Amino acid sequence: YAADGTFSPYGALLTAVNAASEGDTIKLLHDYTVTTPQNTEYNLPANAVLDLNGKALTIPYMQAIFQGENITIQNGRISSTADYGLFLGNGTILTTSVTVQDVSLDCGINAYYAQATLKNVTVDASGRKYHAVFCDAGSDVTVESGSYTQSAQGHSGLVFGGGDDPEDDPGKLTIVGGTFYGAVGIYDRREGTPVSDYLVITGGSFSEDPSAYVPEGYEVSGRGPYTVSEKPAPTPPTEDD
């Protein structure tokens, strides 16, 4: 759907993406399996929406990498036999900023040189090898809500810490809400850098203790699930105190 309300059907998702203009909505009309080669970029125009329309989008390993400025992927299912089915960003355009909303996945999400916000996203990576959400180099991911389940070998949320190579940009993960089944953590953190450079948790529910990533002014309650919330303001003294 174009921003002016006109409608044009396309037989392939990449064709529709390449034909879209700023602000357009690309809507799936039926379940669809991506057939483009590995490392194919789906570069959406600014402010465009990929509306899954309640349908299933199946993406074999890295056969669709989504990029674009202020784009949205919403309202449906993403499936893959790969450990990561949804790749956000490829580092080849200046800005990738994407909101993923009301989407369920049976595979992980990988963000690479991309800003991403996850709202009401359900990720079940229990049948995969790696992580529900992986914040790779140059990524900045905010989780607002949803449910994130790790694999047996992975994390529900993991951040690349930059390692020893100064040419590698670290990722960052900010969790303000959501339910996490499995550990969250930082991989290959640069020596001497604070954890808050990479992973900050100010809300949400966790099956494993997230205290190491909770900043001042917030607290962890419970013992599995653990709940993170803002500390209540101190009660001001009364005249009788």
JSON list of C-alpha atoms in Angstrom, two decimals:
[
{"chain": "A", "resi": 1, "resn": "TYR", "atom": "CA", "xyz": [0.00, 0.00, 0.00]},
{"chain": "A", "resi": 2, "resn": "ALA", "atom": "CA", "xyz": [1.40, 3.36, -0.97]},
{"chain": "A", "resi": 3, "resn": "ALA", "atom": "CA", "xyz": [1.20, 6.29, 1.40]},
{"chain": "A", "resi": 4, "resn": "ASP", "atom": "CA", "xyz": [-1.55, 7.75, -0.82]},
{"chain": "A", "resi": 5, "resn": "GLY", "atom": "CA", "xyz": [-3.72, 4.63, -0.29]},
{"chain": "A", "resi": 6, "resn": "THR", "atom": "CA", "xyz": [-3.20, 2.99, -3.68]},
{"chain": "A", "resi": 7, "resn": "PHE", "atom": "CA", "xyz": [-2.51, -0.75, -3.82]},
{"chain": "A", "resi": 8, "resn": "SER", "atom": "CA", "xyz": [-0.14, -2.72, -6.07]},
{"chain": "A", "resi": 9, "resn": "PRO", "atom": "CA", "xyz": [0.28, -6.52, -5.79]},
{"chain": "A", "resi": 10, "resn": "TYR", "atom": "CA", "xyz": [3.70, -8.17, -6.14]},
{"chain": "A", "resi": 11, "resn": "GLY", "atom": "CA", "xyz": [4.66, -11.82, -6.36]},
{"chain": "A", "resi": 12, "resn": "ALA", "atom": "CA", "xyz": [7.90, -11.54, -4.35]},
{"chain": "A", "resi": 13, "resn": "LEU", "atom": "CA", "xyz": [8.62, -9.70, -1.12]},
{"chain": "A", "resi": 14, "resn": "LEU", "atom": "CA", "xyz": [11.91, -8.26, -2.36]},
{"chain": "A", "resi": 15, "resn": "THR", "atom": "CA", "xyz": [10.16, -6.86, -5.45]},
{"chain": "A", "resi": 16, "resn": "ALA", "atom": "CA", "xyz": [7.62, -5.13, -3.23]},
{"chain": "A", "resi": 17, "resn": "VAL", "atom": "CA", "xyz": [10.36, -3.74, -0.99]},
{"chain": "A", "resi": 18, "resn": "ASN", "atom": "CA", "xyz": [12.32, -2.38, -3.94]},
{"chain": "A", "resi": 19, "resn": "ALA", "atom": "CA", "xyz": [9.18, -0.76, -5.40]},
{"chain": "A", "resi": 20, "resn": "ALA", "atom": "CA", "xyz": [8.13, 0.88, -2.14]},
{"chain": "A", "resi": 21, "resn": "SER", "atom": "CA", "xyz": [8.47, 4.58, -1.39]},
{"chain": "A", "resi": 22, "resn": "GLU", "atom": "CA", "xyz": [8.90, 6.45, 1.86]},
{"chain": "A", "resi": 23, "resn": "GLY", "atom": "CA", "xyz": [6.02, 5.81, 4.23]},
{"chain": "A", "resi": 24, "resn": "ASP", "atom": "CA", "xyz": [4.54, 2.89, 2.27]},
{"chain": "A", "resi": 25, "resn": "THR", "atom": "CA", "xyz": [3.13, -0.25, 3.87]},
{"chain": "A", "resi": 26, "resn": "ILE", "atom": "CA", "xyz": [4.16, -3.64, 2.47]},
{"chain": "A", "resi": 27, "resn": "LYS", "atom": "CA", "xyz": [1.54, -6.21, 3.49]},
{"chain": "A", "resi": 28, "resn": "LEU", "atom": "CA", "xyz": [1.75, -9.97, 3.21]},
{"chain": "A", "resi": 29, "resn": "LEU", "atom": "CA", "xyz": [-1.41, -11.39, 1.64]},
{"chain": "A", "resi": 30, "resn": "HIS", "atom": "CA", "xyz": [-0.54, -15.03, 2.44]},
{"chain": "A", "resi": 31, "resn": "ASP", "atom": "CA", "xyz": [2.16, -17.07, 4.16]},
{"chain": "A", "resi": 32, "resn": "TYR", "atom": "CA", "xyz": [5.44, -16.50, 2.34]},
{"chain": "A", "resi": 33, "resn": "THR", "atom": "CA", "xyz": [8.86, -18.17, 2.20]},
{"chain": "A", "resi": 34, "resn": "VAL", "atom": "CA", "xyz": [11.88, -16.08, 1.23]},
{"chain": "A", "resi": 35, "resn": "THR", "atom": "CA", "xyz": [13.82, -17.56, -1.69]},
{"chain": "A", "resi": 36, "resn": "THR", "atom": "CA", "xyz": [16.51, -14.93, -2.24]},
{"chain": "A", "resi": 37, "resn": "PRO", "atom": "CA", "xyz": [20.19, -15.93, -1.76]},
{"chain": "A", "resi": 38, "resn": "GLN", "atom": "CA", "xyz": [22.03, -15.57, 1.53]},
{"chain": "A", "resi": 39, "resn": "ASN", "atom": "CA", "xyz": [23.01, -12.03, 2.55]},
{"chain": "A", "resi": 40, "resn": "THR", "atom": "CA", "xyz": [20.25, -10.43, 0.46]},
{"chain": "A", "resi": 41, "resn": "GLU", "atom": "CA", "xyz": [19.43, -7.00, 1.84]},
{"chain": "A", "resi": 42, "resn": "TYR", "atom": "CA", "xyz": [15.82, -5.90, 2.10]},
{"chain": "A", "resi": 43, "resn": "ASN", "atom": "CA", "xyz": [16.35, -2.14, 2.26]},
{"chain": "A", "resi": 44, "resn": "LEU", "atom": "CA", "xyz": [13.02, -0.59, 3.14]},
{"chain": "A", "resi": 45, "resn": "PRO", "atom": "CA", "xyz": [12.50, 3.12, 2.48]},
{"chain": "A", "resi": 46, "resn": "ALA", "atom": "CA", "xyz": [12.29, 5.47, 5.44]},
{"chain": "A", "resi": 47, "resn": "ASN", "atom": "CA", "xyz": [9.17, 5.18, 7.61]},
{"chain": "A", "resi": 48, "resn": "ALA", "atom": "CA", "xyz": [7.96, 2.10, 5.74]},
{"chain": "A", "resi": 49, "resn": "VAL", "atom": "CA", "xyz": [6.02, -0.70, 7.43]},
{"chain": "A", "resi": 50, "resn": "LEU", "atom": "CA", "xyz": [6.33, -4.40, 6.74]},
{"chain": "A", "resi": 51, "resn": "ASP", "atom": "CA", "xyz": [2.93, -5.66, 7.90]},
{"chain": "A", "resi": 52, "resn": "LEU", "atom": "CA", "xyz": [2.92, -9.43, 8.20]},
{"chain": "A", "resi": 53, "resn": "ASN", "atom": "CA", "xyz": [-0.86, -9.19, 8.37]},
{"chain": "A", "resi": 54, "resn": "GLY", "atom": "CA", "xyz": [-1.20, -12.17, 10.69]},
{"chain": "A", "resi": 55, "resn": "LYS", "atom": "CA", "xyz": [0.66, -14.38, 8.23]},
{"chain": "A", "resi": 56, "resn": "ALA", "atom": "CA", "xyz": [3.87, -16.43, 8.55]},
{"chain": "A", "resi": 57, "resn": "LEU", "atom": "CA", "xyz": [7.10, -15.21, 6.98]},
{"chain": "A", "resi": 58, "resn": "THR", "atom": "CA", "xyz": [9.65, -18.03, 6.68]},
{"chain": "A", "resi": 59, "resn": "ILE", "atom": "CA", "xyz": [13.26, -16.93, 6.31]},
{"chain": "A", "resi": 60, "resn": "PRO", "atom": "CA", "xyz": [16.05, -19.46, 5.69]},
{"chain": "A", "resi": 61, "resn": "TYR", "atom": "CA", "xyz": [19.42, -18.53, 7.20]},
{"chain": "A", "resi": 62, "resn": "MET", "atom": "CA", "xyz": [20.38, -14.92, 6.34]},
{"chain": "A", "resi": 63, "resn": "GLN", "atom": "CA", "xyz": [18.30, -14.89, 3.17]},
{"chain": "A", "resi": 64, "resn": "ALA", "atom": "CA", "xyz": [16.66, -11.62, 4.20]},
{"chain": "A", "resi": 65, "resn": "ILE", "atom": "CA", "xyz": [18.49, -8.88, 6.12]},
{"chain": "A", "resi": 66, "resn": "PHE", "atom": "CA", "xyz": [16.25, -5.92, 6.93]},
{"chain": "A", "resi": 67, "resn": "GLN", "atom": "CA", "xyz": [17.54, -2.35, 6.89]},
{"chain": "A", "resi": 68, "resn": "GLY", "atom": "CA", "xyz": [16.01, 1.10, 6.76]},
{"chain": "A", "resi": 69, "resn": "GLU", "atom": "CA", "xyz": [15.43, 4.26, 8.74]},
{"chain": "A", "resi": 70, "resn": "ASN", "atom": "CA", "xyz": [12.50, 4.33, 11.16]},
{"chain": "A", "resi": 71, "resn": "ILE", "atom": "CA", "xyz": [10.95, 1.18, 9.72]},
{"chain": "A", "resi": 72, "resn": "THR", "atom": "CA", "xyz": [8.49, -1.19, 11.38]},
{"chain": "A", "resi": 73, "resn": "ILE", "atom": "CA", "xyz": [7.98, -4.94, 11.17]},
{"chain": "A", "resi": 74, "resn": "GLN", "atom": "CA", "xyz": [4.69, -5.92, 12.74]},
{"chain": "A", "resi": 75, "resn": "ASN", "atom": "CA", "xyz": [1.72, -8.19, 13.24]},
{"chain": "A", "resi": 76, "resn": "GLY", "atom": "CA", "xyz": [2.58, -11.79, 12.37]},
{"chain": "A", "resi": 77, "resn": "ARG", "atom": "CA", "xyz": [4.97, -14.72, 12.66]},
{"chain": "A", "resi": 78, "resn": "ILE", "atom": "CA", "xyz": [8.56, -15.21, 11.56]},
{"chain": "A", "resi": 79, "resn": "SER", "atom": "CA", "xyz": [9.86, -18.75, 11.27]},
{"chain": "A", "resi": 80, "resn": "SER", "atom": "CA", "xyz": [13.21, -20.27, 10.43]},
{"chain": "A", "resi": 81, "resn": "THR", "atom": "CA", "xyz": [15.15, -23.48, 10.90]},
{"chain": "A", "resi": 82, "resn": "ALA", "atom": "CA", "xyz": [18.22, -21.29, 11.45]},
{"chain": "A", "resi": 83, "resn": "ASP", "atom": "CA", "xyz": [19.33, -20.20, 14.92]},
{"chain": "A", "resi": 84, "resn": "TYR", "atom": "CA", "xyz": [18.63, -16.59, 13.91]},
{"chain": "A", "resi": 85, "resn": "GLY", "atom": "CA", "xyz": [15.76, -15.97, 11.55]},
{"chain": "A", "resi": 86, "resn": "LEU", "atom": "CA", "xyz": [15.38, -12.22, 11.84]},
{"chain": "A", "resi": 87, "resn": "PHE", "atom": "CA", "xyz": [18.50, -10.21, 10.96]},
{"chain": "A", "resi": 88, "resn": "LEU", "atom": "CA", "xyz": [18.28, -6.46, 11.52]},
{"chain": "A", "resi": 89, "resn": "GLY", "atom": "CA", "xyz": [21.03, -4.42, 9.90]},
{"chain": "A", "resi": 90, "resn": "ASN", "atom": "CA", "xyz": [24.00, -5.35, 7.75]},
{"chain": "A", "resi": 91, "resn": "GLY", "atom": "CA", "xyz": [26.17, -2.29, 8.29]},
{"chain": "A", "resi": 92, "resn": "THR", "atom": "CA", "xyz": [25.90, -1.17, 4.67]},
{"chain": "A", "resi": 93, "resn": "ILE", "atom": "CA", "xyz": [23.57, 1.82, 5.03]},
{"chain": "A", "resi": 94, "resn": "LEU", "atom": "CA", "xyz": [24.05, 4.85, 7.25]},
{"chain": "A", "resi": 95, "resn": "THR", "atom": "CA", "xyz": [21.10, 4.31, 9.60]},
{"chain": "A", "resi": 96, "resn": "THR", "atom": "CA", "xyz": [19.01, 1.27, 10.38]},
{"chain": "A", "resi": 97, "resn": "SER", "atom": "CA", "xyz": [16.36, 1.89, 13.02]},
{"chain": "A", "resi": 98, "resn": "VAL", "atom": "CA", "xyz": [13.54, -0.59, 13.31]},
{"chain": "A", "resi": 99, "resn": "THR", "atom": "CA", "xyz": [10.61, -1.34, 15.59]},
{"chain": "A", "resi": 100, "resn": "VAL", "atom": "CA", "xyz": [9.49, -4.96, 15.78]},
{"chain": "A", "resi": 101, "resn": "GLN", "atom": "CA", "xyz": [6.00, -5.12, 17.23]},
{"chain": "A", "resi": 102, "resn": "ASP", "atom": "CA", "xyz": [3.42, -7.86, 17.81]},
{"chain": "A", "resi": 103, "resn": "VAL", "atom": "CA", "xyz": [5.59, -10.52, 16.17]},
{"chain": "A", "resi": 104, "resn": "SER", "atom": "CA", "xyz": [6.24, -14.09, 17.31]},
{"chain": "A", "resi": 105, "resn": "LEU", "atom": "CA", "xyz": [9.34, -16.04, 16.30]},
{"chain": "A", "resi": 106, "resn": "ASP", "atom": "CA", "xyz": [10.52, -19.65, 16.66]},
{"chain": "A", "resi": 107, "resn": "CYS", "atom": "CA", "xyz": [14.11, -18.45, 16.17]},
{"chain": "A", "resi": 108, "resn": "GLY", "atom": "CA", "xyz": [16.42, -15.74, 17.45]},
{"chain": "A", "resi": 109, "resn": "ILE", "atom": "CA", "xyz": [16.84, -12.07, 16.52]},
{"chain": "A", "resi": 110, "resn": "ASN", "atom": "CA", "xyz": [20.27, -10.73, 15.52]},
{"chain": "A", "resi": 111, "resn": "ALA", "atom": "CA", "xyz": [20.89, -6.96, 15.43]},
{"chain": "A", "resi": 112, "resn": "TYR", "atom": "CA", "xyz": [24.07, -5.72, 13.72]},
{"chain": "A", "resi": 113, "resn": "TYR", "atom": "CA", "xyz": [24.79, -2.00, 13.35]},
{"chain": "A", "resi": 114, "resn": "ALA", "atom": "CA", "xyz": [21.12, -1.33, 13.94]},
{"chain": "A", "resi": 115, "resn": "GLN", "atom": "CA", "xyz": [18.93, 0.42, 16.48]},
{"chain": "A", "resi": 116, "resn": "ALA", "atom": "CA", "xyz": [15.98, -1.79, 17.35]},
{"chain": "A", "resi": 117, "resn": "THR", "atom": "CA", "xyz": [13.00, -1.56, 19.67]},
{"chain": "A", "resi": 118, "resn": "LEU", "atom": "CA", "xyz": [11.10, -4.74, 20.53]},
{"chain": "A", "resi": 119, "resn": "LYS", "atom": "CA", "xyz": [7.46, -4.38, 21.61]},
{"chain": "A", "resi": 120, "resn": "ASN", "atom": "CA", "xyz": [5.25, -7.34, 22.46]},
{"chain": "A", "resi": 121, "resn": "VAL", "atom": "CA", "xyz": [7.62, -9.71, 20.68]},
{"chain": "A", "resi": 122, "resn": "THR", "atom": "CA", "xyz": [7.60, -13.42, 21.54]},
{"chain": "A", "resi": 123, "resn": "VAL", "atom": "CA", "xyz": [10.84, -15.26, 20.83]},
{"chain": "A", "resi": 124, "resn": "ASP", "atom": "CA", "xyz": [11.06, -18.98, 21.52]},
{"chain": "A", "resi": 125, "resn": "ALA", "atom": "CA", "xyz": [14.62, -20.03, 20.75]},
{"chain": "A", "resi": 126, "resn": "SER", "atom": "CA", "xyz": [14.40, -23.19, 22.87]},
{"chain": "A", "resi": 127, "resn": "GLY", "atom": "CA", "xyz": [14.81, -25.34, 19.76]},
{"chain": "A", "resi": 128, "resn": "ARG", "atom": "CA", "xyz": [17.83, -23.39, 18.51]},
{"chain": "A", "resi": 129, "resn": "LYS", "atom": "CA", "xyz": [21.52, -23.33, 19.40]},
{"chain": "A", "resi": 130, "resn": "TYR", "atom": "CA", "xyz": [22.16, -19.70, 20.31]},
{"chain": "A", "resi": 131, "resn": "HIS", "atom": "CA", "xyz": [20.28, -16.73, 21.76]},
{"chain": "A", "resi": 132, "resn": "ALA", "atom": "CA", "xyz": [16.78, -15.28, 21.73]},
{"chain": "A", "resi": 133, "resn": "VAL", "atom": "CA", "xyz": [18.16, -11.75, 21.20]},
{"chain": "A", "resi": 134, "resn": "PHE", "atom": "CA", "xyz": [21.78, -11.14, 20.20]},
{"chain": "A", "resi": 135, "resn": "CYS", "atom": "CA", "xyz": [23.05, -7.57, 20.17]},
{"chain": "A", "resi": 136, "resn": "ASP", "atom": "CA", "xyz": [25.97, -7.87, 17.78]},
{"chain": "A", "resi": 137, "resn": "ALA", "atom": "CA", "xyz": [28.54, -5.21, 16.91]},
{"chain": "A", "resi": 138, "resn": "GLY", "atom": "CA", "xyz": [27.24, -1.65, 16.64]},
{"chain": "A", "resi": 139, "resn": "SER", "atom": "CA", "xyz": [23.73, -2.52, 17.77]},
{"chain": "A", "resi": 140, "resn": "ASP", "atom": "CA", "xyz": [21.53, -0.67, 20.25]},
{"chain": "A", "resi": 141, "resn": "VAL", "atom": "CA", "xyz": [18.47, -2.72, 21.23]},
{"chain": "A", "resi": 142, "resn": "THR", "atom": "CA", "xyz": [15.70, -1.73, 23.63]},
{"chain": "A", "resi": 143, "resn": "VAL", "atom": "CA", "xyz": [13.24, -4.35, 24.84]},
{"chain": "A", "resi": 144, "resn": "GLU", "atom": "CA", "xyz": [9.99, -2.81, 26.02]},
{"chain": "A", "resi": 145, "resn": "SER", "atom": "CA", "xyz": [7.79, -5.89, 26.36]},
{"chain": "A", "resi": 146, "resn": "GLY", "atom": "CA", "xyz": [7.32, -9.47, 25.23]},
{"chain": "A", "resi": 147, "resn": "SER", "atom": "CA", "xyz": [8.65, -12.91, 26.08]},
{"chain": "A", "resi": 148, "resn": "TYR", "atom": "CA", "xyz": [12.15, -14.22, 25.32]},
{"chain": "A", "resi": 149, "resn": "THR", "atom": "CA", "xyz": [13.16, -17.85, 25.80]},
{"chain": "A", "resi": 150, "resn": "GLN", "atom": "CA", "xyz": [16.76, -19.00, 25.45]},
{"chain": "A", "resi": 151, "resn": "SER", "atom": "CA", "xyz": [18.07, -22.16, 23.87]},
{"chain": "A", "resi": 152, "resn": "ALA", "atom": "CA", "xyz": [19.64, -24.85, 26.03]},
{"chain": "A", "resi": 153, "resn": "GLN", "atom": "CA", "xyz": [23.10, -23.50, 25.12]},
{"chain": "A", "resi": 154, "resn": "GLY", "atom": "CA", "xyz": [22.40, -19.79, 24.82]},
{"chain": "A", "resi": 155, "resn": "HIS", "atom": "CA", "xyz": [20.97, -16.72, 26.51]},
{"chain": "A", "resi": 156, "resn": "SER", "atom": "CA", "xyz": [17.63, -14.98, 26.43]},
{"chain": "A", "resi": 157, "resn": "GLY", "atom": "CA", "xyz": [19.58, -11.79, 25.78]},
{"chain": "A", "resi": 158, "resn": "LEU", "atom": "CA", "xyz": [23.29, -11.45, 24.98]},
{"chain": "A", "resi": 159, "resn": "VAL", "atom": "CA", "xyz": [25.44, -8.43, 24.09]},
{"chain": "A", "resi": 160, "resn": "PHE", "atom": "CA", "xyz": [28.74, -8.38, 22.19]},
{"chain": "A", "resi": 161, "resn": "GLY", "atom": "CA", "xyz": [31.18, -6.43, 24.33]},
{"chain": "A", "resi": 162, "resn": "GLY", "atom": "CA", "xyz": [33.59, -5.31, 21.64]},
{"chain": "A", "resi": 163, "resn": "GLY", "atom": "CA", "xyz": [36.45, -7.63, 22.53]},
{"chain": "A", "resi": 164, "resn": "ASP", "atom": "CA", "xyz": [40.08, -6.58, 22.25]},
{"chain": "A", "resi": 165, "resn": "ASP", "atom": "CA", "xyz": [39.93, -5.17, 18.71]},
{"chain": "A", "resi": 166, "resn": "PRO", "atom": "CA", "xyz": [39.31, -1.38, 18.82]},
{"chain": "A", "resi": 167, "resn": "GLU", "atom": "CA", "xyz": [37.86, -1.60, 15.33]},
{"chain": "A", "resi": 168, "resn": "ASP", "atom": "CA", "xyz": [34.93, -3.65, 16.67]},
{"chain": "A", "resi": 169, "resn": "ASP", "atom": "CA", "xyz": [32.06, -1.60, 18.02]},
{"chain": "A", "resi": 170, "resn": "PRO", "atom": "CA", "xyz": [30.25, -3.16, 20.98]},
{"chain": "A", "resi": 171, "resn": "GLY", "atom": "CA", "xyz": [26.51, -3.62, 21.16]},
{"chain": "A", "resi": 172, "resn": "LYS", "atom": "CA", "xyz": [24.10, -2.43, 23.82]},
{"chain": "A", "resi": 173, "resn": "LEU", "atom": "CA", "xyz": [20.93, -3.91, 25.27]},
{"chain": "A", "resi": 174, "resn": "THR", "atom": "CA", "xyz": [18.48, -1.95, 27.41]},
{"chain": "A", "resi": 175, "resn": "ILE", "atom": "CA", "xyz": [15.64, -3.89, 29.02]},
{"chain": "A", "resi": 176, "resn": "VAL", "atom": "CA", "xyz": [12.75, -1.85, 30.39]},
{"chain": "A", "resi": 177, "resn": "GLY", "atom": "CA", "xyz": [10.18, -4.66, 30.40]},
{"chain": "A", "resi": 178, "resn": "GLY", "atom": "CA", "xyz": [9.37, -8.15, 29.22]},
{"chain": "A", "resi": 179, "resn": "THR", "atom": "CA", "xyz": [9.75, -11.69, 30.51]},
{"chain": "A", "resi": 180, "resn": "PHE", "atom": "CA", "xyz": [13.08, -13.48, 30.10]},
{"chain": "A", "resi": 181, "resn": "TYR", "atom": "CA", "xyz": [13.47, -17.22, 30.44]},
{"chain": "A", "resi": 182, "resn": "GLY", "atom": "CA", "xyz": [17.19, -17.87, 30.72]},
{"chain": "A", "resi": 183, "resn": "ALA", "atom": "CA", "xyz": [20.28, -15.84, 31.47]},
{"chain": "A", "resi": 184, "resn": "VAL", "atom": "CA", "xyz": [21.12, -12.41, 30.11]},
{"chain": "A", "resi": 185, "resn": "GLY", "atom": "CA", "xyz": [24.73, -11.36, 29.77]},
{"chain": "A", "resi": 186, "resn": "ILE", "atom": "CA", "xyz": [27.68, -9.81, 27.95]},
{"chain": "A", "resi": 187, "resn": "TYR", "atom": "CA", "xyz": [30.04, -11.66, 25.63]},
{"chain": "A", "resi": 188, "resn": "ASP", "atom": "CA", "xyz": [33.69, -10.62, 25.24]},
{"chain": "A", "resi": 189, "resn": "ARG", "atom": "CA", "xyz": [33.45, -7.43, 27.31]},
{"chain": "A", "resi": 190, "resn": "ARG", "atom": "CA", "xyz": [36.38, -5.07, 26.97]},
{"chain": "A", "resi": 191, "resn": "GLU", "atom": "CA", "xyz": [38.65, -5.08, 29.97]},
{"chain": "A", "resi": 192, "resn": "GLY", "atom": "CA", "xyz": [38.03, -2.26, 32.42]},
{"chain": "A", "resi": 193, "resn": "THR", "atom": "CA", "xyz": [34.70, -1.13, 30.97]},
{"chain": "A", "resi": 194, "resn": "PRO", "atom": "CA", "xyz": [31.55, -1.00, 33.12]},
{"chain": "A", "resi": 195, "resn": "VAL", "atom": "CA", "xyz": [28.71, -3.40, 32.43]},
{"chain": "A", "resi": 196, "resn": "SER", "atom": "CA", "xyz": [26.39, -0.39, 32.05]},
{"chain": "A", "resi": 197, "resn": "ASP", "atom": "CA", "xyz": [28.10, 0.40, 28.74]},
{"chain": "A", "resi": 198, "resn": "TYR", "atom": "CA", "xyz": [26.53, -2.75, 27.35]},
{"chain": "A", "resi": 199, "resn": "LEU", "atom": "CA", "xyz": [23.57, -4.02, 29.37]},
{"chain": "A", "resi": 200, "resn": "VAL", "atom": "CA", "xyz": [21.13, -2.04, 31.52]},
{"chain": "A", "resi": 201, "resn": "ILE", "atom": "CA", "xyz": [17.97, -3.48, 33.09]},
{"chain": "A", "resi": 202, "resn": "THR", "atom": "CA", "xyz": [15.34, -1.21, 34.63]},
{"chain": "A", "resi": 203, "resn": "GLY", "atom": "CA", "xyz": [12.29, -3.45, 34.39]},
{"chain": "A", "resi": 204, "resn": "GLY", "atom": "CA", "xyz": [11.04, -6.91, 33.52]},
{"chain": "A", "resi": 205, "resn": "SER", "atom": "CA", "xyz": [10.78, -10.42, 34.92]},
{"chain": "A", "resi": 206, "resn": "PHE", "atom": "CA", "xyz": [13.70, -12.88, 34.84]},
{"chain": "A", "resi": 207, "resn": "SER", "atom": "CA", "xyz": [14.15, -16.56, 35.56]},
{"chain": "A", "resi": 208, "resn": "GLU", "atom": "CA", "xyz": [17.77, -15.90, 36.59]},
{"chain": "A", "resi": 209, "resn": "ASP", "atom": "CA", "xyz": [19.09, -13.15, 38.84]},
{"chain": "A", "resi": 210, "resn": "PRO", "atom": "CA", "xyz": [19.80, -10.00, 36.76]},
{"chain": "A", "resi": 211, "resn": "SER", "atom": "CA", "xyz": [21.22, -7.94, 39.64]},
{"chain": "A", "resi": 212, "resn": "ALA", "atom": "CA", "xyz": [24.62, -7.40, 37.98]},
{"chain": "A", "resi": 213, "resn": "TYR", "atom": "CA", "xyz": [22.96, -5.26, 35.30]},
{"chain": "A", "resi": 214, "resn": "VAL", "atom": "CA", "xyz": [20.52, -3.24, 37.41]},
{"chain": "A", "resi": 215, "resn": "PRO", "atom": "CA", "xyz": [21.61, 0.40, 37.97]},
{"chain": "A", "resi": 216, "resn": "GLU", "atom": "CA", "xyz": [21.23, 2.55, 41.06]},
{"chain": "A", "resi": 217, "resn": "GLY", "atom": "CA", "xyz": [17.68, 3.63, 41.72]},
{"chain": "A", "resi": 218, "resn": "TYR", "atom": "CA", "xyz": [16.26, 0.23, 40.77]},
{"chain": "A", "resi": 219, "resn": "GLU", "atom": "CA", "xyz": [15.88, -3.00, 42.71]},
{"chain": "A", "resi": 220, "resn": "VAL", "atom": "CA", "xyz": [15.43, -6.72, 42.24]},
{"chain": "A", "resi": 221, "resn": "SER", "atom": "CA", "xyz": [12.71, -8.53, 44.16]},
{"chain": "A", "resi": 222, "resn": "GLY", "atom": "CA", "xyz": [11.75, -12.20, 44.29]},
{"chain": "A", "resi": 223, "resn": "ARG", "atom": "CA", "xyz": [13.85, -15.29, 43.83]},
{"chain": "A", "resi": 224, "resn": "GLY", "atom": "CA", "xyz": [12.80, -16.78, 40.53]},
{"chain": "A", "resi": 225, "resn": "PRO", "atom": "CA", "xyz": [11.12, -15.12, 38.91]},
{"chain": "A", "resi": 226, "resn": "TYR", "atom": "CA", "xyz": [13.11, -12.00, 39.72]},
{"chain": "A", "resi": 227, "resn": "THR", "atom": "CA", "xyz": [11.36, -8.70, 39.11]},
{"chain": "A", "resi": 228, "resn": "VAL", "atom": "CA", "xyz": [13.17, -5.44, 38.40]},
{"chain": "A", "resi": 229, "resn": "SER", "atom": "CA", "xyz": [11.46, -2.16, 39.27]},
{"chain": "A", "resi": 230, "resn": "GLU", "atom": "CA", "xyz": [12.23, 1.38, 40.28]},
{"chain": "A", "resi": 231, "resn": "LYS", "atom": "CA", "xyz": [12.90, 1.86, 43.96]},
{"chain": "A", "resi": 232, "resn": "PRO", "atom": "CA", "xyz": [10.07, 3.66, 45.73]},
{"chain": "A", "resi": 233, "resn": "ALA", "atom": "CA", "xyz": [10.78, 7.22, 46.72]},
{"chain": "A", "resi": 234, "resn": "PRO", "atom": "CA", "xyz": [11.63, 7.60, 50.41]},
{"chain": "A", "resi": 235, "resn": "THR", "atom": "CA", "xyz": [8.76, 8.70, 52.61]},
{"chain": "A", "resi": 236, "resn": "PRO", "atom": "CA", "xyz": [9.26, 12.33, 53.61]},
{"chain": "A", "resi": 237, "resn": "PRO", "atom": "CA", "xyz": [9.44, 12.89, 57.37]},
{"chain": "A", "resi": 238, "resn": "THR", "atom": "CA", "xyz": [6.38, 14.21, 59.13]},
{"chain": "A", "resi": 239, "resn": "GLU", "atom": "CA", "xyz": [6.27, 16.92, 61.78]},
{"chain": "A", "resi": 240, "resn": "ASP", "atom": "CA", "xyz": [6.14, 14.22, 64.47]},
{"chain": "A", "resi": 241, "resn": "ASP", "atom": "CA", "xyz": [9.38, 12.59, 63.29]}
]
